[in-house]
PDB file of N, CA, C and O in Angstrom:
ATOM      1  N   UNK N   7     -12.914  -4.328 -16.089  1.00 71.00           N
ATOM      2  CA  UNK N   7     -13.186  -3.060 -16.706  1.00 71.00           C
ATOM      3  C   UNK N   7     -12.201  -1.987 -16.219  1.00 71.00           C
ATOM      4  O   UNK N   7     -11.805  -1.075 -16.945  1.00 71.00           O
ATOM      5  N   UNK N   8     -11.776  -2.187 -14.741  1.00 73.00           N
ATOM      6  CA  UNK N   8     -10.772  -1.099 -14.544  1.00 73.00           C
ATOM      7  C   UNK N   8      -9.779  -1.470 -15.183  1.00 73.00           C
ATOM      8  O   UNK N   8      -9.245  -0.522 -15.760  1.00 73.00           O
ATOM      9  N   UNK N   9      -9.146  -2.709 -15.387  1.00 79.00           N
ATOM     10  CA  UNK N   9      -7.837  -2.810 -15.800  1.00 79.00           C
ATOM     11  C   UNK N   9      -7.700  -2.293 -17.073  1.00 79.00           C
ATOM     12  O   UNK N   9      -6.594  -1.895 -17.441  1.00 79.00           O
ATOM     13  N   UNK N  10      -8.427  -2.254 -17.621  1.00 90.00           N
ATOM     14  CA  UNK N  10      -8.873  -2.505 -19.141  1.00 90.00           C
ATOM     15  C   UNK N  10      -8.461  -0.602 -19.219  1.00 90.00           C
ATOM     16  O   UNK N  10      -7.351  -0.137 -19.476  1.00 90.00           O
ATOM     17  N   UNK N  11      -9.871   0.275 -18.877  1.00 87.00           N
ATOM     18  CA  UNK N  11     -10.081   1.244 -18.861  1.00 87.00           C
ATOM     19  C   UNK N  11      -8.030   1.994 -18.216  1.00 87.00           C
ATOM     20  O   UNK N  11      -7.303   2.786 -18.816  1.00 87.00           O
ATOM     21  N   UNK N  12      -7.829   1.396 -17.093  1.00 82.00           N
ATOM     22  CA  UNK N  12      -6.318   1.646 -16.956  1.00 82.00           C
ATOM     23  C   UNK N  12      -5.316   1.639 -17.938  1.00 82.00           C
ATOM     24  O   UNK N  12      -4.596   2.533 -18.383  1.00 82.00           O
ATOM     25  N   UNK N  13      -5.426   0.403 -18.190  1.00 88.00           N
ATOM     26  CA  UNK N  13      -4.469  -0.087 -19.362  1.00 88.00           C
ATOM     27  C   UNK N  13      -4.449   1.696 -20.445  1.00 88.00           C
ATOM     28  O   UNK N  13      -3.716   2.684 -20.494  1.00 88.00           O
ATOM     29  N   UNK N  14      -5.509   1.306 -21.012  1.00 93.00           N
ATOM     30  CA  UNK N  14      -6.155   2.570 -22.406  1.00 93.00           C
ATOM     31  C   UNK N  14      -5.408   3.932 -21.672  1.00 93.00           C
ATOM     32  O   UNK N  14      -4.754   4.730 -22.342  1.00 93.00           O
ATOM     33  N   UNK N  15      -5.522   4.013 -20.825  1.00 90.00           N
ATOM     34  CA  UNK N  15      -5.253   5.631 -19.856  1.00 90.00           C
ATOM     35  C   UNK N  15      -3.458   5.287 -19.386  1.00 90.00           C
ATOM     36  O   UNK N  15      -2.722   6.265 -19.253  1.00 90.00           O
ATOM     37  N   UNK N  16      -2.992   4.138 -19.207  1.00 90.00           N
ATOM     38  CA  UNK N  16      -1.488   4.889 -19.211  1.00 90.00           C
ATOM     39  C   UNK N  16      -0.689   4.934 -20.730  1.00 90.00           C
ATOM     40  O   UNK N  16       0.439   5.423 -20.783  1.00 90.00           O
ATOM     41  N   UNK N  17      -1.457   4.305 -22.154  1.00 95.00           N
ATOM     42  CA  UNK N  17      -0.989   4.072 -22.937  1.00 95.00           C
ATOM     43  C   UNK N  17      -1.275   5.705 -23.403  1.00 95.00           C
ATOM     44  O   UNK N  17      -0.306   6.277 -23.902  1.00 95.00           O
ATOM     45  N   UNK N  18      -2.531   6.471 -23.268  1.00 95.00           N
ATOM     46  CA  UNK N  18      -2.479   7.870 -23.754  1.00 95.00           C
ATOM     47  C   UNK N  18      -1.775   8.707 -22.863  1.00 95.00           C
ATOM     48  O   UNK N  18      -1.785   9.899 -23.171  1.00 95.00           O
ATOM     49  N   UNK N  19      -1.164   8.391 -21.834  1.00 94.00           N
ATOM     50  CA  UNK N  19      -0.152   9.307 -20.884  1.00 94.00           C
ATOM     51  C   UNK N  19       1.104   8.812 -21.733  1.00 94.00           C
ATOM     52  O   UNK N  19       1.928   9.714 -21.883  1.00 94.00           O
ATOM     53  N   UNK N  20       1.471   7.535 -22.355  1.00 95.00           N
ATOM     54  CA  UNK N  20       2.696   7.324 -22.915  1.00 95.00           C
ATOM     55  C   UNK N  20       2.994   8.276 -23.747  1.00 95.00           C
ATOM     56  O   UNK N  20       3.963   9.023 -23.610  1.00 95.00           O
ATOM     57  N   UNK N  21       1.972   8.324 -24.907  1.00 97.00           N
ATOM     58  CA  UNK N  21       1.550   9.078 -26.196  1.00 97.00           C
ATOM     59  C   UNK N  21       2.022  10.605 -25.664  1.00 97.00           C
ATOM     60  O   UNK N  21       3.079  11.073 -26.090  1.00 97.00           O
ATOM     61  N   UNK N  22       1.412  11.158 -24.967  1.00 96.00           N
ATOM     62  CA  UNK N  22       1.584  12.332 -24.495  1.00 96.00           C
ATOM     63  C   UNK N  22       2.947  12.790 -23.756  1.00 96.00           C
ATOM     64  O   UNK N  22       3.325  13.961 -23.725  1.00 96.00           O
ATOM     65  N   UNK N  23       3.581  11.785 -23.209  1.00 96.00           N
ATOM     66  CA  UNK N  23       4.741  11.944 -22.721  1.00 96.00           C
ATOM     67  C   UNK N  23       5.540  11.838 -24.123  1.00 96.00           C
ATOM     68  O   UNK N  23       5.860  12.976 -24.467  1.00 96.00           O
ATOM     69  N   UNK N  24       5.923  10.970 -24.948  1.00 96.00           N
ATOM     70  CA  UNK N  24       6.611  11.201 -26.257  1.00 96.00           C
ATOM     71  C   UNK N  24       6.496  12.256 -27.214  1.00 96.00           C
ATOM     72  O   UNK N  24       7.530  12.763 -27.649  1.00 96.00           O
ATOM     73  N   UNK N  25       5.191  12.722 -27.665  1.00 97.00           N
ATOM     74  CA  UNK N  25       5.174  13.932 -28.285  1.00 97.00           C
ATOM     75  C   UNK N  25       5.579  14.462 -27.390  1.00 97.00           C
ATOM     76  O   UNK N  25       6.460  15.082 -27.986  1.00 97.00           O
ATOM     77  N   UNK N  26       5.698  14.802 -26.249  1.00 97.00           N
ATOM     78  CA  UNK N  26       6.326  16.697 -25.722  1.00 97.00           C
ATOM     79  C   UNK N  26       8.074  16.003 -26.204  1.00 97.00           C
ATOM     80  O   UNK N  26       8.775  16.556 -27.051  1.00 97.00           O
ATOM     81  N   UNK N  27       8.455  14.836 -25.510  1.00 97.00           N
ATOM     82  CA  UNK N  27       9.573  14.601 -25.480  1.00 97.00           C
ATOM     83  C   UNK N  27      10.041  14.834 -26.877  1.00 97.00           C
ATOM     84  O   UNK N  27      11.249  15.073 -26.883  1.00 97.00           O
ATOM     85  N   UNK N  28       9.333  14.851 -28.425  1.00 97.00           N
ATOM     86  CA  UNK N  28       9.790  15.056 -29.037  1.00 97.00           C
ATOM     87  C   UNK N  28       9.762  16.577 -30.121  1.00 97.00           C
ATOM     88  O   UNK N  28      10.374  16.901 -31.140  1.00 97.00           O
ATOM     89  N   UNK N  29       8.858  17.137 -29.381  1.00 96.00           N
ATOM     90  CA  UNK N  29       8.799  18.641 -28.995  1.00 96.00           C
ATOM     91  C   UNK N  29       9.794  19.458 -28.876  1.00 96.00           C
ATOM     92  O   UNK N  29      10.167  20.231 -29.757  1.00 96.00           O
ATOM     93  N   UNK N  30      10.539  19.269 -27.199  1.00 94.00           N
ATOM     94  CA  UNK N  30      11.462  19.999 -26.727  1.00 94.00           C
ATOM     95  C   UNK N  30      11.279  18.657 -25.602  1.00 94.00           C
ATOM     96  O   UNK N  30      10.314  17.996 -25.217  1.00 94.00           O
ATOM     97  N   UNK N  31      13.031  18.655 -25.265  1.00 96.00           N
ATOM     98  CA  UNK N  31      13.477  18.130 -23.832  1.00 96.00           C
ATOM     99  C   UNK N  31      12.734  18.488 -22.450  1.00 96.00           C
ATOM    100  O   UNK N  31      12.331  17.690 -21.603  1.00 96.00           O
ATOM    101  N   UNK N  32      12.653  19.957 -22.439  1.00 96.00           N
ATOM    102  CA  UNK N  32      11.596  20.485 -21.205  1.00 96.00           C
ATOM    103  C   UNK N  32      10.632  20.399 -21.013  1.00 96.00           C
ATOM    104  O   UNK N  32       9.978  20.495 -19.975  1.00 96.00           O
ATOM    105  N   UNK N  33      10.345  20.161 -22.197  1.00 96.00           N
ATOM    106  CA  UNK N  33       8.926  20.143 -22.372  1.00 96.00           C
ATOM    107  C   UNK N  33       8.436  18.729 -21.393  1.00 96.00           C
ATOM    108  O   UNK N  33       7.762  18.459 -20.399  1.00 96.00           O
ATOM    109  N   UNK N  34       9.214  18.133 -22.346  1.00 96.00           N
ATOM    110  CA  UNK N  34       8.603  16.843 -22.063  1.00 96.00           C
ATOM    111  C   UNK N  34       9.021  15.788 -19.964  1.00 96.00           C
ATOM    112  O   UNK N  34       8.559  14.860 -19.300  1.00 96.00           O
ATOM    113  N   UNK N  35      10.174  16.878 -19.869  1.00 96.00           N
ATOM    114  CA  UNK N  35      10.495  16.471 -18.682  1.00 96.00           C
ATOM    115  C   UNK N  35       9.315  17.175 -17.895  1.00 96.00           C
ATOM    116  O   UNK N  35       9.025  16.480 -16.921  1.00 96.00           O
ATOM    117  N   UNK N  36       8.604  18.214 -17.974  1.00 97.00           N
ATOM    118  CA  UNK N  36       7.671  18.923 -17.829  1.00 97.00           C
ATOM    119  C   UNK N  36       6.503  18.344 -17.284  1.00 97.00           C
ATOM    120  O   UNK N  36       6.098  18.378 -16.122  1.00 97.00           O
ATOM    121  N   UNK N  37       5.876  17.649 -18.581  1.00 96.00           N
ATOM    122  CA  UNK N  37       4.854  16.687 -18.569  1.00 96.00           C
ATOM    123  C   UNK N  37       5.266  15.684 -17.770  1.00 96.00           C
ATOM    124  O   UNK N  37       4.577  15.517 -16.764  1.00 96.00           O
ATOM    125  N   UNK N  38       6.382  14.815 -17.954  1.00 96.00           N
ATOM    126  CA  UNK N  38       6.762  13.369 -17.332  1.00 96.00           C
ATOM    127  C   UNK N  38       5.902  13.957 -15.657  1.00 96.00           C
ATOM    128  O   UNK N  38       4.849  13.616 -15.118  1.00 96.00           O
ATOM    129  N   UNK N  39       7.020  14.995 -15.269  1.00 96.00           N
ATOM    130  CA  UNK N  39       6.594  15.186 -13.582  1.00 96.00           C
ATOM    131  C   UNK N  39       4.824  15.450 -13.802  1.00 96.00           C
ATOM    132  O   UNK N  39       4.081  14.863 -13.015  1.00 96.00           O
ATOM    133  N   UNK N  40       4.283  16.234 -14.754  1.00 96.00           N
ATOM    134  CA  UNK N  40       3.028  16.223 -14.883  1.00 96.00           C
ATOM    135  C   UNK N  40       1.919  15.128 -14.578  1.00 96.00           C
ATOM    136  O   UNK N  40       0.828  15.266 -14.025  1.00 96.00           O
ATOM    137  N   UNK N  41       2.482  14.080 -15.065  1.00 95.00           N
ATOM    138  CA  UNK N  41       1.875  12.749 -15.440  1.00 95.00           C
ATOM    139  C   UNK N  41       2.098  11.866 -14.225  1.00 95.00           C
ATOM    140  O   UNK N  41       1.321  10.961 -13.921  1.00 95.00           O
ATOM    141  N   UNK N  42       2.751  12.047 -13.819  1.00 93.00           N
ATOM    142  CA  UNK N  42       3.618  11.480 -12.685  1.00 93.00           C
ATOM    143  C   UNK N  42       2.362  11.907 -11.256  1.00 93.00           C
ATOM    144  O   UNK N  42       1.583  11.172 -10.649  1.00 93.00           O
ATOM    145  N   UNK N  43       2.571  13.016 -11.163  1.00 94.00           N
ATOM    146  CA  UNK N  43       1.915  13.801 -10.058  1.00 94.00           C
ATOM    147  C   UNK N  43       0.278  13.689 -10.033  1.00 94.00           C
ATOM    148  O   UNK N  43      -0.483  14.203  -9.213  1.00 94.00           O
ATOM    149  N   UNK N  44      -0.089  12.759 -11.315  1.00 91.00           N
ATOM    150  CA  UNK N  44      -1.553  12.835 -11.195  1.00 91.00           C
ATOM    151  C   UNK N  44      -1.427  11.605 -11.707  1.00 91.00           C
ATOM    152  O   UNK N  44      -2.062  11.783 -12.747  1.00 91.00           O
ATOM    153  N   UNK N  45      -1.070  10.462 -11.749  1.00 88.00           N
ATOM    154  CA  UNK N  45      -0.978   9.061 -11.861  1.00 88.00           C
ATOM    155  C   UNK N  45      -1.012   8.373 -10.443  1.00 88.00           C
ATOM    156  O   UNK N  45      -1.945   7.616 -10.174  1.00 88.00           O
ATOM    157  N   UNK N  46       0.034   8.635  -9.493  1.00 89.00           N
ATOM    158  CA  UNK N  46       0.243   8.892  -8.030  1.00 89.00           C
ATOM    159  C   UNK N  46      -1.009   8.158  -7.626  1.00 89.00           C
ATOM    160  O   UNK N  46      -1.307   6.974  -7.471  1.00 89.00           O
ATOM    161  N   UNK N  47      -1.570   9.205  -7.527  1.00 88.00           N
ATOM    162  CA  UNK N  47      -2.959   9.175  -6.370  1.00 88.00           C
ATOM    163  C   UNK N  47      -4.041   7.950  -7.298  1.00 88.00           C
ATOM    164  O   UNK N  47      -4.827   7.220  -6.693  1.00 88.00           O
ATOM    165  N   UNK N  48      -3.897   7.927  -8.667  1.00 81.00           N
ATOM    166  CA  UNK N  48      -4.982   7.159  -9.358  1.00 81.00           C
ATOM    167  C   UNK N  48      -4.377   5.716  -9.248  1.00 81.00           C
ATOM    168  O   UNK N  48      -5.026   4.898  -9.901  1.00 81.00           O
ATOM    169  N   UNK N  49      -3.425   5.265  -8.664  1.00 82.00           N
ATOM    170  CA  UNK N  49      -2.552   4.100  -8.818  1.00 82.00           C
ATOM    171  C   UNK N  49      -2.913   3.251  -7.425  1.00 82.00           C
ATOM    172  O   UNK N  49      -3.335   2.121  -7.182  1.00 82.00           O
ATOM    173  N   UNK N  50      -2.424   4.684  -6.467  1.00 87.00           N
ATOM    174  CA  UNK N  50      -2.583   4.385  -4.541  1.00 87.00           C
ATOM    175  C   UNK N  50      -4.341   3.912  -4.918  1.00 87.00           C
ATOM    176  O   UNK N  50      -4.690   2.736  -4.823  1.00 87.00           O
ATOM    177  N   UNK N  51      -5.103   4.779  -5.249  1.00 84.00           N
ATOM    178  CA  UNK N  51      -6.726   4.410  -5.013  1.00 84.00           C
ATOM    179  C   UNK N  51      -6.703   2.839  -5.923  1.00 84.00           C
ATOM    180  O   UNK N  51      -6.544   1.737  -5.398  1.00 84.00           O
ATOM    181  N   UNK N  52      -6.831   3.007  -6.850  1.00 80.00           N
ATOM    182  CA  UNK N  52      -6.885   1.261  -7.862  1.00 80.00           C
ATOM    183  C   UNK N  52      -6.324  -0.064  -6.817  1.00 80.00           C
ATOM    184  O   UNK N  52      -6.894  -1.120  -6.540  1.00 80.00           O
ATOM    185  N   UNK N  53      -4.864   0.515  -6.341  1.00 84.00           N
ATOM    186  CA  UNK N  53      -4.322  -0.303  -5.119  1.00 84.00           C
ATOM    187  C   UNK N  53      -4.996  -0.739  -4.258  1.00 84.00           C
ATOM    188  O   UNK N  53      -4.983  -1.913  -3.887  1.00 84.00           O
ATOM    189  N   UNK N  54      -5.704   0.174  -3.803  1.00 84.00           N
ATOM    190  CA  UNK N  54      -6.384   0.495  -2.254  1.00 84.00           C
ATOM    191  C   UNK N  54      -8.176  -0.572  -2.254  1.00 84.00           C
ATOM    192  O   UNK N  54      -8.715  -1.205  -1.347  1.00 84.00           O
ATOM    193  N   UNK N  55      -8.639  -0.298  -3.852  1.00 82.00           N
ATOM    194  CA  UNK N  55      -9.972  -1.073  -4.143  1.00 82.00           C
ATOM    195  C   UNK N  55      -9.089  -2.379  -4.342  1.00 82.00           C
ATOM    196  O   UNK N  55      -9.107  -2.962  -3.257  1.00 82.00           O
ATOM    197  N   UNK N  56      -8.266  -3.146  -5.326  1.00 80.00           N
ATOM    198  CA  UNK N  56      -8.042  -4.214  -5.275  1.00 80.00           C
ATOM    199  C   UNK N  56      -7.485  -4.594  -3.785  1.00 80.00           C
ATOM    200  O   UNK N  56      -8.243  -5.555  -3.651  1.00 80.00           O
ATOM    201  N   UNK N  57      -7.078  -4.587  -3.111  1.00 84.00           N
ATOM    202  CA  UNK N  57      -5.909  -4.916  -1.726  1.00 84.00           C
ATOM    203  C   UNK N  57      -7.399  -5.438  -1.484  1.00 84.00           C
ATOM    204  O   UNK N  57      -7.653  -6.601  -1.796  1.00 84.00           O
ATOM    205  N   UNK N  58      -8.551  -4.491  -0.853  1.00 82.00           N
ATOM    206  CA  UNK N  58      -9.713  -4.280  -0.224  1.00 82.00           C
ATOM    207  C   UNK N  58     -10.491  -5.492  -0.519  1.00 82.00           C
ATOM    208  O   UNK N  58     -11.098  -6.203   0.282  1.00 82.00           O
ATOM    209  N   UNK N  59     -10.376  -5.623  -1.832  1.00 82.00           N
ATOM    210  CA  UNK N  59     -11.281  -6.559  -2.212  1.00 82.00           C
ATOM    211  C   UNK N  59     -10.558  -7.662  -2.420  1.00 82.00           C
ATOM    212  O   UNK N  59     -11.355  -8.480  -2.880  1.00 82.00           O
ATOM    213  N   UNK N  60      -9.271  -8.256  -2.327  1.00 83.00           N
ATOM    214  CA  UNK N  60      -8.510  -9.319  -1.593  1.00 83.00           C
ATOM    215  C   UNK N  60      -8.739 -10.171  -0.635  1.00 83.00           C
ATOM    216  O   UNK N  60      -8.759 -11.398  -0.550  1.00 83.00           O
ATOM    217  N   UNK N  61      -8.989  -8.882   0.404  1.00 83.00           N
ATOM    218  CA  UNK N  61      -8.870  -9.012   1.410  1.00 83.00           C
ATOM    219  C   UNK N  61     -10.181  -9.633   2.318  1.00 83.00           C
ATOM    220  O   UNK N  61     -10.130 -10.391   3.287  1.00 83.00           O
ATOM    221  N   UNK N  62     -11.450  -8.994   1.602  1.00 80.00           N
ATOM    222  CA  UNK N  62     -12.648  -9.428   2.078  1.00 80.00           C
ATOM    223  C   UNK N  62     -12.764 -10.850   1.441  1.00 80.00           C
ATOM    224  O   UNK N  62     -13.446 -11.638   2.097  1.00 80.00           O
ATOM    225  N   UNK N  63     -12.070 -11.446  -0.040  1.00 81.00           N
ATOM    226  CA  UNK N  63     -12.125 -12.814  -0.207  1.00 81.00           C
ATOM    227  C   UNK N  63     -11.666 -13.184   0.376  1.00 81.00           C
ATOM    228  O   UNK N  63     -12.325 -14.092   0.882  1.00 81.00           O
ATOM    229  N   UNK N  64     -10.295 -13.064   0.972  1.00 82.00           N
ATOM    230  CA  UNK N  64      -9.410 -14.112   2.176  1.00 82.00           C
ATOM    231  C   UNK N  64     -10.050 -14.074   3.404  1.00 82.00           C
ATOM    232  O   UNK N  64      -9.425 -14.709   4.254  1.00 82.00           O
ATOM    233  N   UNK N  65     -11.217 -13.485   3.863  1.00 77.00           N
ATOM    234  CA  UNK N  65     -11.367 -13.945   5.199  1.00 77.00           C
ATOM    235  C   UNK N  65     -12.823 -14.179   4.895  1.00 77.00           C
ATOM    236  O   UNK N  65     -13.652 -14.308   5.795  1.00 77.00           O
ATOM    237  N   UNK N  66     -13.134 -14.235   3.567  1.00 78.00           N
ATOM    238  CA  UNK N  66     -14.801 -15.220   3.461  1.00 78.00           C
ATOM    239  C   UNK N  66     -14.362 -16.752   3.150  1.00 78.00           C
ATOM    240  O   UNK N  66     -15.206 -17.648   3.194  1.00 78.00           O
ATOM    241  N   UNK N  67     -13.400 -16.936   2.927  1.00 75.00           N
ATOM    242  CA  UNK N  67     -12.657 -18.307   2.412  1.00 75.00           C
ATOM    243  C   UNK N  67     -12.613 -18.800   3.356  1.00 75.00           C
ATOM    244  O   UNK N  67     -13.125 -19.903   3.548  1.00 75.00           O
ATOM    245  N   UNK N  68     -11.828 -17.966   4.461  1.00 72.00           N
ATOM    246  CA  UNK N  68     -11.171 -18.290   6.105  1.00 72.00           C
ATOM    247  C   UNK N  68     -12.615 -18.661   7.012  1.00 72.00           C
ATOM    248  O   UNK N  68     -12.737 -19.578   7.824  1.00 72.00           O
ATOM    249  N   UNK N  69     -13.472 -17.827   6.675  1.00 67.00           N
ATOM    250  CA  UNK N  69     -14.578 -18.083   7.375  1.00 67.00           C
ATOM    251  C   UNK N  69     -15.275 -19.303   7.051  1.00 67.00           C
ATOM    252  O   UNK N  69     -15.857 -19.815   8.007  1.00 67.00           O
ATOM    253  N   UNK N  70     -15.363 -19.917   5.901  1.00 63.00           N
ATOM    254  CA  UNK N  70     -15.941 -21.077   5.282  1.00 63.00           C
ATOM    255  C   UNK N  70     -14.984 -22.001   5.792  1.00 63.00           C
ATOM    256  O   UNK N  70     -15.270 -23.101   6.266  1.00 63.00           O
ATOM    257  N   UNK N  71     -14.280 -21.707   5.724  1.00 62.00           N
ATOM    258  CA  UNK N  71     -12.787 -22.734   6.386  1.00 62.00           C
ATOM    259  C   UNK N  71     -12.881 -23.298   7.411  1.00 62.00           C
ATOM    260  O   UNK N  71     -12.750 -24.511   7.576  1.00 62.00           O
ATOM    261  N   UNK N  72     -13.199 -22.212   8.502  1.00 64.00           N
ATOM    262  CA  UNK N  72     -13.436 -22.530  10.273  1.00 64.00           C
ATOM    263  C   UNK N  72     -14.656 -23.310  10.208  1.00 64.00           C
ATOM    264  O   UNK N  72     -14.708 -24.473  10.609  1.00 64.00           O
ATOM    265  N   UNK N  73     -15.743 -22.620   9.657  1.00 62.00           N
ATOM    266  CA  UNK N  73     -17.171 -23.399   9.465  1.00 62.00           C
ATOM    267  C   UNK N  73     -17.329 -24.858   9.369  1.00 62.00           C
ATOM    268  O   UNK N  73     -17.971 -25.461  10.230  1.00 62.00           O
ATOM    269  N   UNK N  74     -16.462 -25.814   7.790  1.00 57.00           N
ATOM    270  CA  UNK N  74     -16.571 -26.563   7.841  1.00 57.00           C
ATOM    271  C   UNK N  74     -15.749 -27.406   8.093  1.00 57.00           C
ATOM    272  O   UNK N  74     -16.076 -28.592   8.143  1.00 57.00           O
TER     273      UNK N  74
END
C-alpha cells in the first residue's frame, strides 16, 4: 500500500513539475527545488520503515537459525 500510494504521489509531483516547466522556465525550476525539498524527508522516512523492517526479518530468520 505504501508503494502503491508512493508510486500515485511522485507521478502527481511529475505532473506538477511539467506544467510549471511549461509555464515559465522559473517557474518550474521553482517548483523542481519545491518538490525536491519536501520529497527529501518523505523518501529518508519510507527508507527508514522499510531498512527497519528488513532488519527485524534478518535477525528473526537468524534467530530460528541458531535455534535449530
Amino acid at each position: 500500500m505504501i508503494i502503491i500510494g508512493d508510486g500515485i504521489h511522485n507521478i502527481a509531483d511529475g505532473l506538477a513539475i511539467g506544467a510549471a516547466f511549461a509555464e515559465n522556465t522559473m517557474f518550474g525550476i521553482t517548483t523542481s527545488v519545491a518538490i525536491a525539498c519536501h520529497e527529501l524527508p518523505t523518501e529518508l522516512g519510507l527508507f527508514k520503515i522499510n531498512f527497519y523492517f528488513i532488519v527485524l526479518n534478518f535477525l528473526s530468520n537468524l534467530k530460528v537459525n541458531i535455534w535449530f
